[in-house]
Coordinates of C-alpha atoms in Angstrom, one line a residue:
Chain Y
M1 CA -0.5 -14.3 14.5
T2 CA 0.2 -15.8 11.2
S3 CA 3.6 -17.4 10.7
P4 CA 5.9 -16.2 7.9
K5 CA 5.1 -19.2 5.7
S6 CA 6.5 -17.7 2.5
L7 CA 9.2 -15.2 3.2
S8 CA 12.1 -14.4 0.9
R9 CA 14.7 -11.7 0.9
T10 CA 17.2 -10.5 -1.7
A11 CA 21.0 -10.7 -1.1
P12 CA 22.1 -7.6 0.8
S13 CA 23.8 -4.8 -1.2
T14 CA 26.4 -2.7 0.5
V15 CA 27.9 0.7 -0.2
T16 CA 30.1 3.1 1.6
A17 CA 28.1 6.0 3.3
T18 CA 29.9 9.3 3.2
T19 CA 27.5 12.2 3.0
I20 CA 24.6 13.9 4.8
V21 CA 22.6 16.3 2.8
S22 CA 20.0 18.6 4.3
S23 CA 17.4 21.1 3.1
L24 CA 14.4 23.0 4.5
L25 CA 11.1 22.9 2.6
T26 CA 8.6 25.6 3.2
V27 CA 5.0 24.8 2.3
Q28 CA 2.0 27.2 2.3
T29 CA -1.0 25.0 3.0
A30 CA -4.5 25.9 1.9
G31 CA -6.2 24.8 5.1
A32 CA -7.1 21.2 6.3
G33 CA -6.0 18.7 3.7
F34 CA -3.0 17.2 1.9
T35 CA 0.0 18.5 0.0
D36 CA 1.8 15.9 -2.1
L37 CA 5.5 16.1 -1.3
S38 CA 6.6 13.1 -3.3
T39 CA 7.9 15.0 -6.4
E40 CA 9.8 17.5 -4.2
V41 CA 11.5 14.7 -2.3
E42 CA 12.4 12.9 -5.5
K43 CA 13.9 16.1 -6.8
F44 CA 15.9 16.5 -3.6
V45 CA 17.3 13.0 -3.9
R46 CA 18.4 13.6 -7.5
E47 CA 19.9 16.9 -6.7
A48 CA 21.8 15.3 -3.8
G49 CA 23.1 12.7 -6.1
A50 CA 22.2 10.0 -3.6
R51 CA 22.3 6.5 -4.9
E52 CA 21.8 4.3 -1.8
G53 CA 20.7 5.5 1.6
A54 CA 17.6 7.0 3.1
V55 CA 15.8 10.3 3.3
T56 CA 14.3 11.3 6.6
L57 CA 11.5 14.0 6.7
F58 CA 10.7 15.9 9.8
I59 CA 7.9 18.4 10.2
R60 CA 8.6 21.2 12.6
H61 CA 5.0 21.5 13.9
T62 CA 2.5 19.8 16.2
S63 CA -0.8 20.7 14.4
A64 CA 0.3 19.4 11.0
S65 CA 2.0 16.0 10.2
L66 CA 3.3 13.6 7.6
T67 CA 1.7 10.5 6.2
I68 CA 2.2 8.0 3.4
Q69 CA -1.0 7.1 1.8
E70 CA -2.6 5.9 -1.5
N71 CA -1.9 8.3 -4.3
A72 CA -4.4 6.8 -6.8
D73 CA -8.0 7.3 -5.6
P74 CA -8.4 10.7 -3.8
T75 CA -11.4 9.4 -1.8
V76 CA -8.8 7.6 0.3
L77 CA -7.4 10.9 1.6
G78 CA -11.0 12.2 2.1
D79 CA -12.0 9.2 4.1
L80 CA -8.8 9.4 6.2
M81 CA -9.8 13.0 7.1
T82 CA -13.2 11.7 8.1
A83 CA -11.7 8.9 10.3
L84 CA -9.5 11.4 12.1
N85 CA -12.3 13.9 12.5
R86 CA -14.2 11.0 14.2
A87 CA -11.2 10.2 16.4
A88 CA -10.6 13.8 17.3
P89 CA -13.9 15.8 16.9
E90 CA -14.3 19.5 17.6
N91 CA -16.1 20.6 20.7
A92 CA -15.6 17.3 22.6
G93 CA -14.7 18.9 25.9
W94 CA -11.1 19.8 25.2
R95 CA -9.5 22.2 27.6
H96 CA -7.0 23.6 25.0
D97 CA -8.9 25.8 22.6
T98 CA -6.7 28.9 22.5
E99 CA -6.9 29.2 18.7
G100 CA -10.4 27.8 18.2
P101 CA -12.3 24.5 18.0
D102 CA -9.9 23.1 15.4
D103 CA -6.9 23.7 17.7
M104 CA -6.8 20.6 20.0
P105 CA -8.2 18.2 17.3
A106 CA -5.2 19.2 15.1
H107 CA -2.7 18.3 17.9
I108 CA -4.4 14.9 18.4
K109 CA -4.4 14.2 14.6
S110 CA -0.7 15.0 14.5
A111 CA 0.0 12.7 17.5
L112 CA -1.9 9.8 15.7
T113 CA 0.1 10.2 12.5
Q114 CA 3.8 11.0 11.9
T115 CA 6.2 13.8 12.7
S116 CA 9.2 12.0 11.2
L117 CA 9.3 9.5 8.3
S118 CA 12.2 7.6 6.7
I119 CA 12.2 6.3 3.2
P120 CA 15.0 4.2 1.7
I121 CA 16.7 5.2 -1.5
G122 CA 17.9 2.6 -4.1
R123 CA 19.7 3.2 -7.4
G124 CA 19.1 6.9 -7.0
A125 CA 15.3 6.7 -6.5
L126 CA 12.9 6.7 -3.5
L127 CA 11.8 3.2 -2.8
L128 CA 8.2 4.2 -2.4
G129 CA 5.6 1.5 -3.5
T130 CA 3.6 2.1 -6.7
W131 CA 0.6 3.4 -4.8
Q132 CA 2.4 5.3 -2.1
G133 CA 2.3 9.1 -2.0
L134 CA 4.1 11.2 0.6
Y135 CA 1.9 13.9 2.1
L136 CA 2.0 16.9 4.4
F137 CA -1.2 16.6 6.3
E138 CA -2.5 20.0 7.4
H139 CA -4.9 19.7 10.4
R140 CA -5.8 23.4 11.0
D141 CA -8.8 24.9 9.1
R142 CA -7.0 27.9 7.9
P143 CA -3.9 28.1 5.7
H144 CA -0.5 27.9 7.4
R145 CA 3.1 28.2 6.5
R146 CA 4.8 24.8 7.4
E147 CA 8.4 23.8 7.5
V148 CA 9.7 20.3 6.7
V149 CA 13.4 19.3 7.1
F150 CA 14.7 17.0 4.4
H151 CA 17.7 14.9 5.4
I152 CA 19.6 12.4 3.4
S153 CA 22.2 10.0 4.7
A154 CA 23.8 8.3 1.6
Chain W
M1 CA -6.0 17.4 -1.8
T2 CA -4.5 20.8 -2.0
S3 CA -1.7 21.4 -4.6
P4 CA 1.6 22.8 -3.4
K5 CA 0.9 26.3 -4.6
S6 CA 3.6 27.9 -2.7
L7 CA 6.5 25.6 -2.0
S8 CA 10.1 26.6 -1.6
R9 CA 13.2 24.8 -0.5
T10 CA 16.7 26.0 0.6
A11 CA 19.8 24.8 -1.3
P12 CA 21.0 21.5 0.0
S13 CA 24.0 21.6 2.4
T14 CA 26.3 18.6 2.3
V15 CA 28.7 17.2 4.9
T16 CA 30.7 14.0 5.3
A17 CA 29.2 11.6 7.7
T18 CA 31.7 9.7 9.8
T19 CA 30.4 8.8 13.2
I20 CA 27.6 7.0 15.0
V21 CA 27.2 7.9 18.7
S22 CA 24.9 5.9 21.0
S23 CA 23.7 6.2 24.6
L24 CA 21.0 4.6 26.8
L25 CA 18.8 6.9 28.8
T26 CA 17.0 5.5 31.9
V27 CA 13.9 7.3 33.0
Q28 CA 11.9 6.6 36.2
T29 CA 8.3 7.7 35.3
A30 CA 5.8 8.8 37.9
G31 CA 2.9 6.9 36.3
A32 CA 0.7 7.9 33.4
G33 CA 1.9 11.2 31.8
F34 CA 4.8 12.9 30.1
T35 CA 8.5 13.3 30.7
D36 CA 10.1 16.0 28.7
L37 CA 13.3 14.6 27.1
S38 CA 14.2 17.6 24.9
T39 CA 16.9 19.0 27.2
E40 CA 18.5 15.6 27.6
V41 CA 18.6 15.0 23.9
E42 CA 20.0 18.4 23.2
K43 CA 22.7 17.8 25.8
F44 CA 23.5 14.4 24.1
V45 CA 23.9 16.2 20.7
R46 CA 26.3 18.7 22.2
E47 CA 28.3 16.0 24.0
A48 CA 28.6 14.0 20.8
G49 CA 29.8 17.2 19.0
A50 CA 27.4 16.5 16.2
R51 CA 27.0 19.4 13.7
E52 CA 24.9 17.9 10.9
G53 CA 23.0 14.6 11.0
A54 CA 20.1 13.1 12.9
V55 CA 19.3 11.7 16.2
T56 CA 17.0 8.6 16.5
L57 CA 15.3 7.8 19.7
F58 CA 14.0 4.3 20.4
I59 CA 11.9 3.3 23.4
R60 CA 12.4 -0.3 24.5
H61 CA 8.9 -0.9 25.7
T62 CA 5.4 -1.6 24.4
S63 CA 3.3 0.2 27.1
A64 CA 5.1 3.5 27.0
S65 CA 6.0 5.5 23.8
L66 CA 7.5 8.6 22.4
T67 CA 5.7 11.7 21.0
I68 CA 6.5 15.2 19.9
Q69 CA 3.9 17.7 21.0
E70 CA 3.3 21.3 22.0
N71 CA 5.6 22.4 24.8
A72 CA 3.8 25.7 25.6
D73 CA 0.3 25.1 27.0
P74 CA 0.2 22.0 29.2
T75 CA -3.5 21.4 28.6
V76 CA -2.4 20.1 25.2
L77 CA -0.7 17.1 26.8
G78 CA -3.7 16.7 29.2
D79 CA -6.2 16.7 26.3
L80 CA -4.0 14.2 24.3
M81 CA -4.2 11.8 27.3
T82 CA -8.0 12.3 27.3
A83 CA -8.2 11.5 23.5
L84 CA -6.1 8.3 23.9
N85 CA -8.2 7.3 26.9
R86 CA -11.3 7.6 24.7
A87 CA -9.6 5.6 21.9
A88 CA -8.4 2.9 24.3
P89 CA -10.7 2.9 27.4
E90 CA -10.2 0.5 30.3
N91 CA -12.7 -2.4 30.8
A92 CA -13.7 -2.4 27.1
G93 CA -13.7 -6.1 26.7
W94 CA -9.9 -6.6 26.3
R95 CA -8.7 -10.2 26.7
H96 CA -5.2 -9.1 27.8
D97 CA -5.5 -7.9 31.4
T98 CA -2.7 -9.7 33.1
E99 CA -1.4 -6.6 34.9
G100 CA -4.7 -4.9 35.4
P101 CA -7.3 -2.7 33.5
D102 CA -4.6 -0.2 32.4
D103 CA -2.5 -3.0 30.8
M104 CA -4.1 -3.4 27.3
P105 CA -5.0 0.3 26.9
A106 CA -1.3 1.1 27.4
H107 CA -0.3 -1.2 24.6
I108 CA -2.9 0.3 22.3
K109 CA -1.8 3.9 23.1
S110 CA 1.8 2.8 22.4
A111 CA 0.8 1.4 19.0
L112 CA -1.1 4.6 18.1
T113 CA 1.9 6.9 19.0
Q114 CA 5.7 6.3 18.3
T115 CA 8.3 3.7 19.3
S116 CA 11.0 5.4 17.2
L117 CA 11.5 9.0 16.2
S118 CA 14.2 10.8 14.2
I119 CA 15.0 14.4 14.5
P120 CA 17.5 16.2 12.3
I121 CA 20.5 18.1 13.6
G122 CA 21.7 21.4 12.0
R123 CA 24.6 23.5 13.1
G124 CA 24.9 21.5 16.3
A125 CA 21.3 21.9 17.4
L126 CA 18.2 19.8 17.2
L127 CA 15.9 21.2 14.4
L128 CA 12.8 21.0 16.6
G129 CA 10.2 23.7 15.8
T130 CA 9.7 26.5 18.4
W131 CA 6.7 24.8 20.0
Q132 CA 7.8 21.2 19.8
G133 CA 8.8 19.2 22.9
L134 CA 9.9 15.7 22.8
Y135 CA 8.2 13.5 25.4
L136 CA 8.4 10.0 26.8
F137 CA 4.7 9.1 27.2
E138 CA 4.0 6.7 30.1
H139 CA 0.8 4.8 29.6
R140 CA 0.7 2.7 32.7
D141 CA -0.9 4.0 35.9
R142 CA 2.0 3.2 38.2
P143 CA 5.6 4.4 38.0
H144 CA 7.9 2.4 35.7
R145 CA 11.6 2.4 34.8
R146 CA 11.9 3.0 31.1
E147 CA 14.9 2.8 28.7
V148 CA 15.3 5.0 25.6
V149 CA 18.2 4.5 23.2
F150 CA 19.7 7.7 21.8
H151 CA 21.5 7.2 18.5
I152 CA 23.2 9.9 16.4
S153 CA 24.4 9.5 12.9
A154 CA 26.5 12.6 12.1
Chain X
M1 CA 3.4 16.5 32.9
T2 CA 5.8 14.6 35.3
S3 CA 9.3 16.0 35.7
P4 CA 12.3 13.7 35.0
K5 CA 13.0 13.2 38.6
S6 CA 15.2 10.2 38.1
L7 CA 16.9 10.3 34.8
S8 CA 20.3 8.7 34.0
R9 CA 22.2 8.2 30.8
T10 CA 25.2 6.0 29.9
A11 CA 28.4 7.6 28.5
P12 CA 28.1 7.9 24.7
S13 CA 29.9 5.3 22.6
T14 CA 31.2 6.4 19.2
V15 CA 32.2 4.5 16.1
T16 CA 33.0 5.4 12.5
A17 CA 30.0 4.8 10.2
T18 CA 31.0 3.5 6.8
T19 CA 28.4 1.3 5.2
I20 CA 24.8 1.2 4.1
V21 CA 23.4 -2.3 3.6
S22 CA 20.0 -2.8 1.9
S23 CA 17.7 -5.8 1.2
L24 CA 14.1 -6.4 0.2
L25 CA 12.0 -8.8 2.1
T26 CA 8.9 -10.3 0.5
V27 CA 6.2 -11.6 2.8
Q28 CA 3.1 -13.6 1.8
T29 CA 0.6 -12.8 4.4
A30 CA -2.3 -15.1 5.3
G31 CA -4.9 -12.2 5.6
A32 CA -5.5 -9.8 8.5
G33 CA -3.0 -10.4 11.3
F34 CA 0.6 -10.3 12.2
T35 CA 3.8 -11.7 10.8
D36 CA 6.8 -11.6 13.2
L37 CA 9.8 -10.1 11.4
S38 CA 12.1 -10.0 14.4
T39 CA 14.2 -13.1 13.5
E40 CA 14.5 -12.1 9.9
V41 CA 15.8 -8.6 10.8
E42 CA 18.2 -10.0 13.3
K43 CA 19.5 -12.4 10.7
F44 CA 20.0 -9.4 8.3
V45 CA 21.9 -7.5 10.9
R46 CA 24.2 -10.5 11.5
E47 CA 24.7 -11.0 7.7
A48 CA 25.5 -7.4 7.3
G49 CA 28.1 -7.6 10.0
A50 CA 26.7 -4.4 11.6
R51 CA 28.1 -3.8 15.1
E52 CA 26.8 -0.2 15.9
G53 CA 24.2 1.6 13.9
A54 CA 20.5 1.4 13.1
V55 CA 18.2 -0.6 10.9
T56 CA 15.3 1.1 9.2
L57 CA 12.3 -0.9 7.9
F58 CA 10.0 0.5 5.3
I59 CA 6.8 -1.2 4.1
R60 CA 5.9 -0.3 0.5
H61 CA 2.1 -0.5 1.0
T62 CA -0.7 1.6 2.4
S63 CA -3.1 -1.2 3.5
A64 CA -0.5 -3.0 5.6
S65 CA 1.9 -1.5 8.1
L66 CA 4.6 -2.1 10.7
T67 CA 4.3 -2.2 14.5
I68 CA 6.4 -3.1 17.5
Q69 CA 4.3 -4.8 20.1
E70 CA 4.5 -7.3 23.0
N71 CA 5.8 -10.7 21.9
A72 CA 4.8 -12.7 25.0
D73 CA 1.0 -12.9 25.3
P74 CA -0.7 -13.3 21.9
T75 CA -3.9 -11.7 23.2
V76 CA -2.1 -8.4 23.0
L77 CA -2.0 -8.6 19.2
G78 CA -5.6 -9.8 19.1
D79 CA -6.8 -6.9 21.3
L80 CA -4.8 -4.5 19.2
M81 CA -6.7 -5.7 16.1
T82 CA -10.0 -5.2 18.0
A83 CA -9.0 -1.7 19.0
L84 CA -8.2 -0.8 15.3
N85 CA -11.4 -2.4 14.1
R86 CA -13.3 -0.1 16.5
A87 CA -11.3 2.9 15.3
A88 CA -11.8 2.0 11.6
P89 CA -14.9 -0.1 11.3
E90 CA -16.2 -1.5 8.0
N91 CA -19.4 -0.1 6.5
A92 CA -19.0 3.3 8.3
G93 CA -19.8 5.5 5.4
W94 CA -16.4 5.4 3.7
R95 CA -16.5 6.6 0.1
H96 CA -13.5 4.4 -0.9
D97 CA -14.7 0.8 -1.2
T98 CA -13.2 -0.2 -4.6
E99 CA -11.9 -3.5 -3.2
G100 CA -14.6 -4.2 -0.7
P101 CA -15.6 -3.2 2.9
D102 CA -12.1 -4.0 4.3
D103 CA -10.4 -1.6 1.8
M104 CA -10.7 1.8 3.5
P105 CA -10.4 0.5 7.1
A106 CA -7.1 -1.0 6.0
H107 CA -5.8 2.4 4.8
I108 CA -6.9 4.0 8.1
K109 CA -5.2 1.3 10.2
S110 CA -2.0 1.8 8.2
A111 CA -2.1 5.6 8.8
L112 CA -2.6 5.0 12.6
T113 CA 0.4 2.7 12.8
Q114 CA 3.8 2.8 11.1
T115 CA 5.1 2.8 7.5
S116 CA 8.7 3.2 8.6
L117 CA 10.5 2.2 11.8
S118 CA 14.1 2.6 13.0
I119 CA 15.7 0.2 15.5
P120 CA 19.2 0.9 16.9
I121 CA 21.9 -1.8 16.7
G122 CA 24.5 -2.3 19.5
R123 CA 27.3 -4.9 19.7
G124 CA 25.9 -6.6 16.6
A125 CA 22.4 -7.1 18.0
L126 CA 19.0 -5.3 17.6
L127 CA 18.4 -3.2 20.7
L128 CA 14.8 -4.4 21.0
G129 CA 13.4 -4.6 24.6
T130 CA 12.9 -8.0 26.1
W131 CA 9.1 -8.0 25.3
Q132 CA 9.3 -6.2 22.0
G133 CA 8.5 -8.0 18.7
L134 CA 8.6 -6.4 15.3
Y135 CA 5.6 -7.2 13.2
L136 CA 4.2 -6.8 9.7
F137 CA 0.6 -5.9 10.3
E138 CA -1.7 -7.0 7.4
H139 CA -5.0 -5.1 7.4
R140 CA -6.7 -6.7 4.4
D141 CA -8.9 -9.7 4.9
R142 CA -7.3 -11.8 2.1
P143 CA -3.7 -12.9 1.8
H144 CA -1.4 -10.4 0.1
R145 CA 2.2 -10.3 -1.1
R146 CA 4.0 -7.5 0.8
E147 CA 7.4 -5.9 0.4
V148 CA 9.5 -4.5 3.2
V149 CA 12.8 -2.7 2.6
F150 CA 15.6 -3.4 5.2
H151 CA 18.2 -0.7 5.4
I152 CA 21.2 -0.6 7.7
S153 CA 23.4 2.4 8.3
A154 CA 26.4 1.1 10.4

């Protein structure tokens, strides 16, 4: 383990929290792959008039998930799919195959990524890093209708 | 990456947040496997009288974790254990084996799943999807006493 | 799945939530490995005067992440790196290698661990378990400057 040799922190800023704002996003996916939700979440934060706080996203499914990944070079997302396909290959002796060979691998990929994610809000904007995109990650081969709850505490 | 061709969102609903409610759950596990916490969390939300907000769960251990998975066909949970056993097998050259061959694999399985999870609350109910169950995931072979903090902001 | 044979929960404690406190931590990492943030987060909680609530950490990068792991035996952290190196090896046919062979493996390791983490606060202290440490997990070989947002709702 490396020691925190050079570690600095800004002075805390404090505000009074008064509101919770919620909304349900419905996404029609096109099959396995990524749907960028960043713009939609930013729009929600603006609509809610949130200045300081956090937005929590929650996906109401177990064969699709959420992930924050690089938004610049699309081969990152492609390679991430490859990595998860290797970790959860089809036809690898799974007992659960009710809906086909992509069924159980989709559950495993969901378990290895995120069902809920929280992103802080500062000065009315999501505090995502420059290269961070927020994605719905569809793990089933065929298109699905997915629901994501947006929840702001600000 | 697929573009969000068909993406719709409900109008935001806003409430005033005023309370934080906390509780500590103690679970005696029966060894490696899953304990369904969904009913207990729902009961906590009702007791707290929370209408809109979110509940955060936090497990105070590094060899057991939290996961949201399908609650319908139990073979999903079995296959998920198989997948994690393949990702973190016993006797694979780990240096940390203080408490036996299942010790380090348990830490790895915890790192690959969740220590904290947030689930939104709407109209007094957890906004889990129809097929989502919330589980404590024991990774050690033998029974353990585990603590999970429940925390509502509503 | 094991049934919750022995499951007990403390009576809920309720407080009025009024404040959100935020701060940005900058960490200079020394290359692949762990930086313990536990003390810094505890200091932030004390400074903020938070008694009951939760702190959310968010790392603004996609090639470094957050994880909660055992803080006692350092071989746990070493073995965890080994496990992730096996799950995301270098030179394994990745298309994204803009910044070298450690580039794409770093993104995969980030996706398999955490970008955001929430830890409850009780009686003014982080409710981490005895053996839990909170770590920034650098996945790139060379030192990097990393930003982590601290966010308290209390």
